[in-house]
Coordinates of C-alpha atoms in Angstrom, one line a residue:
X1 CA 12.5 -1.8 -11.5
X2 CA 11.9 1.2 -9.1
X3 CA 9.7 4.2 -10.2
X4 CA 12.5 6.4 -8.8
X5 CA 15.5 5.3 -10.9
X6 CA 17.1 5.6 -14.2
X7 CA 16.1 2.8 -15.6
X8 CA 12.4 3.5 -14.9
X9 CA 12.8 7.1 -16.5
X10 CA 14.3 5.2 -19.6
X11 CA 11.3 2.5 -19.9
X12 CA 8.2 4.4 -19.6
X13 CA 8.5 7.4 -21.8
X14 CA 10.0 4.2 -24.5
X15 CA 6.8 2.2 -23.2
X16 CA 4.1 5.2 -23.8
X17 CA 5.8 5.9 -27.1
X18 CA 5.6 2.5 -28.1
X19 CA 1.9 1.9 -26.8
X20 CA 0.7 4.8 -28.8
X21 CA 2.7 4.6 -32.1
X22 CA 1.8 0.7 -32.3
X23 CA -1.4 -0.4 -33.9
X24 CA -4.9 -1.0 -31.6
X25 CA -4.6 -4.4 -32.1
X26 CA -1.1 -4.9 -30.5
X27 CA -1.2 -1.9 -28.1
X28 CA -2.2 -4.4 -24.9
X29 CA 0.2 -7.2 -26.3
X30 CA 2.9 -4.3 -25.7
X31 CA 1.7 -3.3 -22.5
X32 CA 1.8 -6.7 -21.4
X33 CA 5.6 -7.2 -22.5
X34 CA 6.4 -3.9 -21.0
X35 CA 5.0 -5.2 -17.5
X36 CA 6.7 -8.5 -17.4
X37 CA 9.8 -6.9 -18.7
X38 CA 9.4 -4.3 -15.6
X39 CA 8.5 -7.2 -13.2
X40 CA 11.6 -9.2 -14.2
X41 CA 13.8 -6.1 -13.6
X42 CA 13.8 -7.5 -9.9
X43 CA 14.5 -11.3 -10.4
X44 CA 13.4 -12.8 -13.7
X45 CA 12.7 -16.2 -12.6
X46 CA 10.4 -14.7 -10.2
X47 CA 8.2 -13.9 -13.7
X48 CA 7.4 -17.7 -13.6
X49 CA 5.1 -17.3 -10.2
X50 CA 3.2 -14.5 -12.0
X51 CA 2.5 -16.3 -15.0
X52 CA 1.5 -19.4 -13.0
X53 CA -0.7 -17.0 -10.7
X54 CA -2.4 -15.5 -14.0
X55 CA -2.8 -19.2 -15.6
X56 CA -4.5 -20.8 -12.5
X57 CA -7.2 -18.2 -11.7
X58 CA -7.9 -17.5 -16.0
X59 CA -8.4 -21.3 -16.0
X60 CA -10.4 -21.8 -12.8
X61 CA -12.2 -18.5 -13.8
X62 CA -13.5 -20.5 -16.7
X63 CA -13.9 -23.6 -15.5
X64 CA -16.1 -22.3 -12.8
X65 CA -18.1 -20.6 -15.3
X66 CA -19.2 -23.6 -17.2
X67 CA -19.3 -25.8 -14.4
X68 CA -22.6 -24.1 -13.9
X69 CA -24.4 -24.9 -16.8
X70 CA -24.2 -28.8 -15.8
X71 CA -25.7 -30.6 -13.0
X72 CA -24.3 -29.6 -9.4
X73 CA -22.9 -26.7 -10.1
X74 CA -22.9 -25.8 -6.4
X75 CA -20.7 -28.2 -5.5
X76 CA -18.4 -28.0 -8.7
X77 CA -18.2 -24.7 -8.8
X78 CA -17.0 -24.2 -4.7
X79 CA -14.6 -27.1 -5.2
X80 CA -13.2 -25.2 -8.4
X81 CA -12.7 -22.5 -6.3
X82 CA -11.2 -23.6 -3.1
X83 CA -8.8 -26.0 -4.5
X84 CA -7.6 -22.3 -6.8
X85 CA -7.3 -20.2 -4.2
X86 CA -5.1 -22.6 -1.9
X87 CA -3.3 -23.1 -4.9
X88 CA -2.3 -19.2 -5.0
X89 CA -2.4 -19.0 -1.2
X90 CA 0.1 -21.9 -0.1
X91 CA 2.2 -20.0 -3.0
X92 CA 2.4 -17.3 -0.4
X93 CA 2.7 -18.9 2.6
X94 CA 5.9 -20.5 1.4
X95 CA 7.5 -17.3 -0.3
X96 CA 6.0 -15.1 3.2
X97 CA 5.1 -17.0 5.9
X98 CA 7.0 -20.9 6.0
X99 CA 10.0 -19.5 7.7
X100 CA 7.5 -17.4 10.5
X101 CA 5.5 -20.5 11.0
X102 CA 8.7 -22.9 11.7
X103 CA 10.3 -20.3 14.2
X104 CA 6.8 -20.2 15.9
X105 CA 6.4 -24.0 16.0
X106 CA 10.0 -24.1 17.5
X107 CA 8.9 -21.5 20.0
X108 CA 6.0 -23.2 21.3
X109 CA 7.7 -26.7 21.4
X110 CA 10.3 -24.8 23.3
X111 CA 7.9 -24.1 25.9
X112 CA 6.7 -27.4 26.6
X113 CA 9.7 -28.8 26.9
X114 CA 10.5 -30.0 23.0
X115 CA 13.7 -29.4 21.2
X116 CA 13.7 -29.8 17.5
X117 CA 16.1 -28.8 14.9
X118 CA 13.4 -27.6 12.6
X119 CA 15.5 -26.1 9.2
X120 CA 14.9 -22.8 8.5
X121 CA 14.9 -21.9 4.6
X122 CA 16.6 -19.2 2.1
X123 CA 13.7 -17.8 0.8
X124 CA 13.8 -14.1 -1.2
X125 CA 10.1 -12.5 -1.2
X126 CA 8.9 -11.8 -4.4
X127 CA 8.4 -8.3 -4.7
X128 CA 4.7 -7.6 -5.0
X129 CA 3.6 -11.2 -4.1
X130 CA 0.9 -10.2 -1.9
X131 CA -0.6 -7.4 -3.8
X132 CA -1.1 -9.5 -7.4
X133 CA -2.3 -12.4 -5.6
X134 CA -4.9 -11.0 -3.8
X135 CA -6.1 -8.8 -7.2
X136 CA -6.1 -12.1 -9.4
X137 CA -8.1 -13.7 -6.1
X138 CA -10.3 -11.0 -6.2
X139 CA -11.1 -11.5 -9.6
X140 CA -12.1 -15.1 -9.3
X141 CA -14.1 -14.9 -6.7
X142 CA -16.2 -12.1 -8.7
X143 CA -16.6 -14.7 -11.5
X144 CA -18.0 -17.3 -8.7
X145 CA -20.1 -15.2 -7.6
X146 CA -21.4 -14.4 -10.7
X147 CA -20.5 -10.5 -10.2
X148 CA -18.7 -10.7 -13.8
X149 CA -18.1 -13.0 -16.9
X150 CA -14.5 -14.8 -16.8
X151 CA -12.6 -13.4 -19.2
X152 CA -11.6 -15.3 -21.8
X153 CA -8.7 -13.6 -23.5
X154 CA -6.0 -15.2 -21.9
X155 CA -3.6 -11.8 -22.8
X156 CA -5.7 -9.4 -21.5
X157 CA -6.2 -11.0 -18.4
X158 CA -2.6 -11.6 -17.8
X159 CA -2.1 -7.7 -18.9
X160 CA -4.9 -7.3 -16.1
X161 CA -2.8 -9.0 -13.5
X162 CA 0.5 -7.8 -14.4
X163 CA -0.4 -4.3 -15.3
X164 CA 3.1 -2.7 -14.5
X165 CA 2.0 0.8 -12.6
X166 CA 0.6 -1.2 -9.9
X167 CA 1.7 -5.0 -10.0
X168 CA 4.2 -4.0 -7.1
X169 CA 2.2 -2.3 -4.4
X170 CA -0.4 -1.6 -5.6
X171 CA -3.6 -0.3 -5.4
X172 CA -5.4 -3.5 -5.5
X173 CA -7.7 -3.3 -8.8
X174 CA -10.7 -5.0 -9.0
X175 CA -12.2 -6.5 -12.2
X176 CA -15.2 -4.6 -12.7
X177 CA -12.6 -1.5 -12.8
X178 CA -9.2 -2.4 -14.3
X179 CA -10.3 -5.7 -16.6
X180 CA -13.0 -3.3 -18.0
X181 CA -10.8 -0.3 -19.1
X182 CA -8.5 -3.0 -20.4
X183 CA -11.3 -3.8 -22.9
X184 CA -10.6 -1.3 -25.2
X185 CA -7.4 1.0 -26.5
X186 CA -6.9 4.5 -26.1
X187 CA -5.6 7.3 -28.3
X188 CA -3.1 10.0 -27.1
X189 CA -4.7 12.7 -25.3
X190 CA -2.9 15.8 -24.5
X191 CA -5.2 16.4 -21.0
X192 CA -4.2 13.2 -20.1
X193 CA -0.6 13.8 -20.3
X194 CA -0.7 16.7 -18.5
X195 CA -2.5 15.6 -15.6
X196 CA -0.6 12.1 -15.4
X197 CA 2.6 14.0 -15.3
X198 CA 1.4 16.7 -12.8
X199 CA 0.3 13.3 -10.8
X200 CA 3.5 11.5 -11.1
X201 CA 5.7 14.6 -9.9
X202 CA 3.4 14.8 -6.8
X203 CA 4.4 10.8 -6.2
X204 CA 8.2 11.8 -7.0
X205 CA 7.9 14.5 -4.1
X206 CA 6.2 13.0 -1.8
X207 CA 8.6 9.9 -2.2
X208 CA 12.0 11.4 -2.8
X209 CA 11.8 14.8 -1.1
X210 CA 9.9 13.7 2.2
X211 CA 10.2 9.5 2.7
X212 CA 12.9 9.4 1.5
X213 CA 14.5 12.3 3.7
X214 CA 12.4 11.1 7.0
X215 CA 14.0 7.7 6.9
X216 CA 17.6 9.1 7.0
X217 CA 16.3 9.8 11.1
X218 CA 14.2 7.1 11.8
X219 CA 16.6 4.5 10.3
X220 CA 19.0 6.0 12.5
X221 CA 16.8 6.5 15.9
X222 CA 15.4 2.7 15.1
X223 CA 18.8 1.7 14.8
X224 CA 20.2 3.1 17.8
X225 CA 20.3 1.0 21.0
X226 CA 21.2 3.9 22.8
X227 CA 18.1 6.1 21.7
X228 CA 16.0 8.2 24.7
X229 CA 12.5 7.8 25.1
X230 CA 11.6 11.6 23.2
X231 CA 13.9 10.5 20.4
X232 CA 11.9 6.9 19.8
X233 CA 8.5 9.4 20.0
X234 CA 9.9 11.9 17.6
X235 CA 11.1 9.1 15.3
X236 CA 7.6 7.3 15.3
X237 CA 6.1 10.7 14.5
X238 CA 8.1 10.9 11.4
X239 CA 7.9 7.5 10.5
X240 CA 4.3 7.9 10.4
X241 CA 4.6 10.7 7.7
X242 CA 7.6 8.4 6.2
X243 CA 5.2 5.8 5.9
X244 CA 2.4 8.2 4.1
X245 CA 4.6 9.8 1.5
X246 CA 6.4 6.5 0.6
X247 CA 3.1 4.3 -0.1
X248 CA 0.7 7.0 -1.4
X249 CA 3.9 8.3 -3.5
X250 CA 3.8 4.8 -5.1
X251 CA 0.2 5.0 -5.9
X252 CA 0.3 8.5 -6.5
X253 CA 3.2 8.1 -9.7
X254 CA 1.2 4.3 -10.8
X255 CA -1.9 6.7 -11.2
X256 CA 0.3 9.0 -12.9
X257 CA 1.6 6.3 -15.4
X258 CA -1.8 4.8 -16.0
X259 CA -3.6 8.1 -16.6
X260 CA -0.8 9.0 -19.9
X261 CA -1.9 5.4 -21.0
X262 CA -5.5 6.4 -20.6
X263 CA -6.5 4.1 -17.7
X264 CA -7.9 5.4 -14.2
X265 CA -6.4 3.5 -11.1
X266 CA -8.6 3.5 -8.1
X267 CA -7.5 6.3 -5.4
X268 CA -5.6 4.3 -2.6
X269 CA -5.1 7.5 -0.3
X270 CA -7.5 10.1 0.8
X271 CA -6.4 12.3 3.7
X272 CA -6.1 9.6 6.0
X273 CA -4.1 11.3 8.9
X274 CA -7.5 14.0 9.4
X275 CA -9.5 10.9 10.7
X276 CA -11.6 11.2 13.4
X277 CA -11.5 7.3 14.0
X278 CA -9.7 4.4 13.4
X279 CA -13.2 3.1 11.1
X280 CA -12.8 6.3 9.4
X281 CA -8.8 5.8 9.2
X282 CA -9.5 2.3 7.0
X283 CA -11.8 4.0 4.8
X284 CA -9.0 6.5 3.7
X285 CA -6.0 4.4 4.4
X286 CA -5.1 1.7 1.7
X287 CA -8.7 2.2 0.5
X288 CA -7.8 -0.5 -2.2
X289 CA -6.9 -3.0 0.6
X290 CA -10.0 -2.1 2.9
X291 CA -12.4 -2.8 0.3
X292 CA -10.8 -6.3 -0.9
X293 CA -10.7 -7.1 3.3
X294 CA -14.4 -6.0 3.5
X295 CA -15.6 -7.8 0.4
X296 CA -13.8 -10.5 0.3
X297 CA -13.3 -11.4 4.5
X298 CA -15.6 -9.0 6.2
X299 CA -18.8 -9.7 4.5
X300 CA -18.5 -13.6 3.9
X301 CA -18.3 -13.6 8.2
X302 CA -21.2 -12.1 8.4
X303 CA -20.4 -8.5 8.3
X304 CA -22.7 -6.3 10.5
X305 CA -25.6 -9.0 10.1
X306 CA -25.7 -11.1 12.7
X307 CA -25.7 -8.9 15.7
X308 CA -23.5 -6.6 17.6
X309 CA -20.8 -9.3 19.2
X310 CA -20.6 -11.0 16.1
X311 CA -19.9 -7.6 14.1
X312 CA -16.9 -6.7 16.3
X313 CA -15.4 -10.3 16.5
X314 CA -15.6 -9.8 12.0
X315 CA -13.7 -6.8 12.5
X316 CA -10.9 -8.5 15.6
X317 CA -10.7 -11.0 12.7
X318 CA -10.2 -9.0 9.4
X319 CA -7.7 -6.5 11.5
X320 CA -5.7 -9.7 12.1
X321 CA -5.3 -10.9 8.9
X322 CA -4.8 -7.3 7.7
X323 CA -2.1 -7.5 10.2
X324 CA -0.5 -11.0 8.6
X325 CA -1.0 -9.8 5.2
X326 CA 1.3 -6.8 6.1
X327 CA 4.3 -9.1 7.6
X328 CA 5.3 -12.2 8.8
X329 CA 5.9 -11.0 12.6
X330 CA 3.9 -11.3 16.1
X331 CA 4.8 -7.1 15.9
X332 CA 2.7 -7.3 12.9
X333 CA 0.1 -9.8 14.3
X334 CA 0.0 -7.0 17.2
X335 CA -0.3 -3.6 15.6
X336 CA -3.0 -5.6 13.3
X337 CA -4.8 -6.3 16.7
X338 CA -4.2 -3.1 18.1
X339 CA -6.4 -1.4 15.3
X340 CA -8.7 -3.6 15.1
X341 CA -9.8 -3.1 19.2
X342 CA -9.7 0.4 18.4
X343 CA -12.7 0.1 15.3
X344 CA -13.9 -2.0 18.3
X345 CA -13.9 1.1 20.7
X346 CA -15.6 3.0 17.7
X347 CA -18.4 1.0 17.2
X348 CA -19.2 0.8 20.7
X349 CA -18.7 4.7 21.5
X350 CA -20.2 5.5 18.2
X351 CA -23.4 7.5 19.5
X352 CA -21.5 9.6 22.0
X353 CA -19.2 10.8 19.0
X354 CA -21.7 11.3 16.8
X355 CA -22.9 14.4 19.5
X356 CA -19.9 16.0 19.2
X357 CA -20.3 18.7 16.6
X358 CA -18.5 21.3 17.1
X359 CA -15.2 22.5 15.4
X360 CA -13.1 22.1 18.4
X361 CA -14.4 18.5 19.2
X362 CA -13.7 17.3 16.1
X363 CA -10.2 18.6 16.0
X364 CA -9.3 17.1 19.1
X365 CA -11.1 13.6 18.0
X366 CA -8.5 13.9 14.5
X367 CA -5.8 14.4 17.4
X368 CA -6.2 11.6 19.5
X369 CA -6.6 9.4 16.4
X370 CA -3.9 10.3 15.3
X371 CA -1.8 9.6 18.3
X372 CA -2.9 6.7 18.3
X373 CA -2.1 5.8 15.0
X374 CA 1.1 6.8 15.5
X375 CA 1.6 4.5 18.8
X376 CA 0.4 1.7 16.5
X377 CA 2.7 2.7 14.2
X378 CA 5.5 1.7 16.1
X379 CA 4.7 -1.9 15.9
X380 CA 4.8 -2.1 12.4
X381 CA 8.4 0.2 12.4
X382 CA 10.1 -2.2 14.9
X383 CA 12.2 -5.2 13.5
X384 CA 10.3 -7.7 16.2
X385 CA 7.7 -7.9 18.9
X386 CA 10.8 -8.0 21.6
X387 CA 12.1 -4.7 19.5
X388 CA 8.7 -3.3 20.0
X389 CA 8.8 -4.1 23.7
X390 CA 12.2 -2.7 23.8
X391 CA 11.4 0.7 22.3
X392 CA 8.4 1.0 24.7
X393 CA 10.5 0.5 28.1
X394 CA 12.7 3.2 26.8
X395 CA 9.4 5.6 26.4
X396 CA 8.2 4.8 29.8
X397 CA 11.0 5.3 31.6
X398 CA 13.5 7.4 29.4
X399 CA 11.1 10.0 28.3
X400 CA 12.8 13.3 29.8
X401 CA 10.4 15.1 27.2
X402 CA 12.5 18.5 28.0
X403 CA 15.7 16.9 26.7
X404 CA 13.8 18.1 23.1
X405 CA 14.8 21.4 24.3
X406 CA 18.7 20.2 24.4
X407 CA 18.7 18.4 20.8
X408 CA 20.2 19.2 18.1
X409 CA 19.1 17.7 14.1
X410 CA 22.7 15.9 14.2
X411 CA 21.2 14.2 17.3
X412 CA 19.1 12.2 15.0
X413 CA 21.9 12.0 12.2
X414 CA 20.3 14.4 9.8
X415 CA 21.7 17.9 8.8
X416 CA 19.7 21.1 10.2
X417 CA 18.4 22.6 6.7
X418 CA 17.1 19.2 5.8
X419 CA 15.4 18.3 8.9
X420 CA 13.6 22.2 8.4
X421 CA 12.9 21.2 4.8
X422 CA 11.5 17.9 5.8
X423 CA 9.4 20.0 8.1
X424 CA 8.5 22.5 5.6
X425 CA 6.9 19.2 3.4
X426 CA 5.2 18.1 5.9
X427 CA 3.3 21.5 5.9
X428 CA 2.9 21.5 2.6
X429 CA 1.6 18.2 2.4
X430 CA -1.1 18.6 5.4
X431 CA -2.2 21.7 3.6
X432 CA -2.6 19.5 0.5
X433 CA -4.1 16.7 2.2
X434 CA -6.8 19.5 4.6
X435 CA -8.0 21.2 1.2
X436 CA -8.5 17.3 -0.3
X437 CA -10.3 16.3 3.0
X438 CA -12.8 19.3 2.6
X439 CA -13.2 18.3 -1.0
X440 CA -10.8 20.9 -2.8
X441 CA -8.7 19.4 -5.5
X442 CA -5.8 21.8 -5.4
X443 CA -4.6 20.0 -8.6
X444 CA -8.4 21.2 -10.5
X445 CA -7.9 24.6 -9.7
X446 CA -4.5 24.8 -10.7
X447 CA -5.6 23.3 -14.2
X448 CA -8.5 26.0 -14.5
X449 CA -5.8 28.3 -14.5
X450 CA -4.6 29.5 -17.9
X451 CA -1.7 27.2 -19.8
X452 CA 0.8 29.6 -18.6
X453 CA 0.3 29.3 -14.8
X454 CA -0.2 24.9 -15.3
X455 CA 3.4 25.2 -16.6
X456 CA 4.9 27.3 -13.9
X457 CA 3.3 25.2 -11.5
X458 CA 4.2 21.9 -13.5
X459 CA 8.1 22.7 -13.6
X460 CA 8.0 24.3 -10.1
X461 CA 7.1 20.7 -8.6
X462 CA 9.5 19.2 -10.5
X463 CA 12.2 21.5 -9.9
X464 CA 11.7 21.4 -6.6
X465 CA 11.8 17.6 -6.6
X466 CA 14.6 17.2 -8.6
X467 CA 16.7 19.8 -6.2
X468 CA 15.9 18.6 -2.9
X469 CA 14.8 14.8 -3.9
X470 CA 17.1 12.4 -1.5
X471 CA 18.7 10.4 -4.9
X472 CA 21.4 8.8 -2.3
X473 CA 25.2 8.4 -3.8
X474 CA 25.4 7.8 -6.9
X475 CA 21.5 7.7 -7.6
X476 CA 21.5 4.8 -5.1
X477 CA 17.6 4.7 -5.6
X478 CA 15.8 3.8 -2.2
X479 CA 13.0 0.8 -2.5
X480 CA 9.4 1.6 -1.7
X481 CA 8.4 0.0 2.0
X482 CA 5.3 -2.0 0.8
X483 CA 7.5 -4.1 -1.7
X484 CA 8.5 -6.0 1.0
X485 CA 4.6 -6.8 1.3

């Protein structure tokens, strides 16, 4: 079920009604319906991984937990955990990765001279497979580690897993954050309403007004054999913002949705695209992500702690499997790569950075970041490594970068008043996103306004959004990119 469809805008106003008429003791056993019933609006069957998901890591959670009290626990206790977390993770490499893995074991026979006829398989992705299996990971990890107490209501840790606003694509919850609030009920609050509904508009716009309008030209550019080297640059540049809006709308309407229920998600986004490095990038890009990847990966290597080689070789290797995680793809593989040599580059030019202070310095380090984000960016866009390659040899030699002058929007298959309203969001969004990133909520100040002016601005947004959102024909509802994640 997508947030930006009919059927969505049917369930959750029935799901919030429902959730606060019920009594406290059943208000979670309704959530917990509500999510399974949203997660099985995709494929039902696809339910059943879930729930086996949920039932491995509750039991293991528990098992590992009294496997201490006896005699070696050490051993028990890692053994409990391994075998549970292959258990989830060979679950994924079959849905994700089996079909990669054969096609690069054909490739490599290939090269030596081998020719096998090695079956490929008809495998649909689960939508959201990587993003509830890494959360209910998470979790039992923090129970081996003794970080929290398993939990040992089966219901509310399936609720915890399956929480609908951000089963799909997240953010990544942890326990000590999500599994807590879970704990208890909440009562309708009025202040909570208003400010999830002001939150979810935001996601709406960002998704339906500006994603959803950028990917009508870089569809078309990324589709086009015949594209010039300034039209591949001018689609990437888009497709970085296309990127933005589409992911941080989804986590900007699931913090919505949880807020009316009472619950606080974890912020995913925060100004990512005024970074001044690539390190500074992954503390504001998929923050959710970057954390689990530090806690989880980073920090078991070694982290920063066993000198400066080893520290960089932690981060080659985190990037990389950031890089999997995101696709099953050598493009993937790359553009994972590519960001991690650039935290590399960080690290080691760290000190000469750090003496740049002024205003202009700074600006220009947010400028070439960004560049280079969106170079990386192109990786990730293109449907294969050889794609990739393809799109590049255009660049380099099919630039003309004064054929921009001699374009028209139809050039790039999108009509002229929505490519300058696409533009138009993209100011408004960078002014958003420069008052968040010098620590000005423009959503607070709004709200100390008096009831009058929260209204205006309220149905203004959602005017807006509703009039220039890109619904497609016949409310033909475009997917969010990270459920294919």
């Amino acid at each position: 079920m997508l947030f930006n469809s009919l059927s969505f805008l049917i369930f959750f106003p029935v799901t919030v009604f429902l959730y606060f008429l019920l009594p406290k003791k059943i208000k979670n056993l309704s959530l917990l319906a509500a999510s399974y019933a949203f997660y099985m609006g995709w494929n039902p069957k696809y339910a059943l991984l879930l729930l086996f998901c949920t039932t491995v890591t509750y039991s293991a959670s528990i098992l590992i937990e009294k496997a201490r009290e006896g005699s070696d626990a050490m051993r028990k206790t890692k053994i409990m955990l391994t075998v549970s977390i292959v258990l989830i993770l060979s679950l994924l490499f079959y849905y994700k990765y089996l079909n990669f893995t054969i096609t690069l074991l054909h490739d490599a026979l290939s090269i030596i001279g081998l020719e096998l006829n090695l079956p490929k398989f008809d495998i649909i992705l689960p939508v959201g497979i990587s993003f509830f299996s890494f959360q209910a990971v998470g979790y039992l990890i923090d129970v081996y580690r003794g970080d929290i107490r398993a939990e040992k209501n089966f219901f509310k840790y399936a609720l915890f897993v399956s929480f609908f606003p951000q089963l799909v694509a997240g953010p990544i919850e942890r326990s000590k954050n999500l599994l807590r609030q879970l704990g208890t009920t909440y009562d309708f609050d009025f202040a909570n309403l208003k400010s999830g509904l002001f939150t979810m508009i935001w996601g709406f716009f960002l998704k339906v007004v500006v994603a959803d309008r950028a990917s009508i030209l870089v569809d078309f550019v990324y589709a086009n054999e015949n594209a010039t080297g300034i039209q591949i640059v001018l689609a990437t540049f888009f497709f970085a913002f296309q990127i933005y809006c589409d992911f941080c709308g989804y986590s900007t309407i699931a913090c919505g949705c949880a807020k009316i229920l009472g619950i606080n998600l974890v912020q995913n986004f925060a100004s990512p695209y005024f970074s001044s490095s690539f390190s500074e990038f992954w503390r504001r890009w998929h923050i959710s992500l970057s954390a689990w990847f530090r806690d989880y990966v980073y920090i078991p290597l070694g982290g920063n702690r066993k000198g400066k080689m080893r520290k960089r070789l932690n981060i080659l290797a985190v990037m990389l499997v950031s890089g999997v995680w995101h696709g099953a793809g050598l493009n993937f593989l790359l553009w994972g790569l590519l960001h991690g040599l650039f935290q590399v580059i960080d690290d080691i030019t760290k000190n000469a950075r750090a003496r740049i202070t002024s205003a202009a310095g700074k600006a220009a380090q947010i400028l070439v970041t960004f560049t280079l984000v969106c170079a990386t960016w192109l990786f990730f866009r293109a449907r294969s490594l050889a794609h990739a390659v393809f799109l590049l040899k255009k660049i380099i030699f099919d630039l003309e970068p004064l054929t921009i002058f001699r374009h028209n929007a139809e050039k790039y298959n999108i009509e002229t008043e929505d490519l300058k309203l696409l533009l138009l969001s993209l100011i408004i969004i960078l002014a958003v996103d420069f008052a968040r990133y010098k620590n000005f909520s423009i959503k607070n100040w709004i709200f100390s306004k008096n009831w009058i002016f929260q209204g205006a601005a309220l149905v203004a947004l959602c005017v807006f959004t509703l009039t220039f959102g890109v619904w497609g024909t016949g409310y033909d509802a475009a997917s969010f990119i990270y459920f294919q994640f």
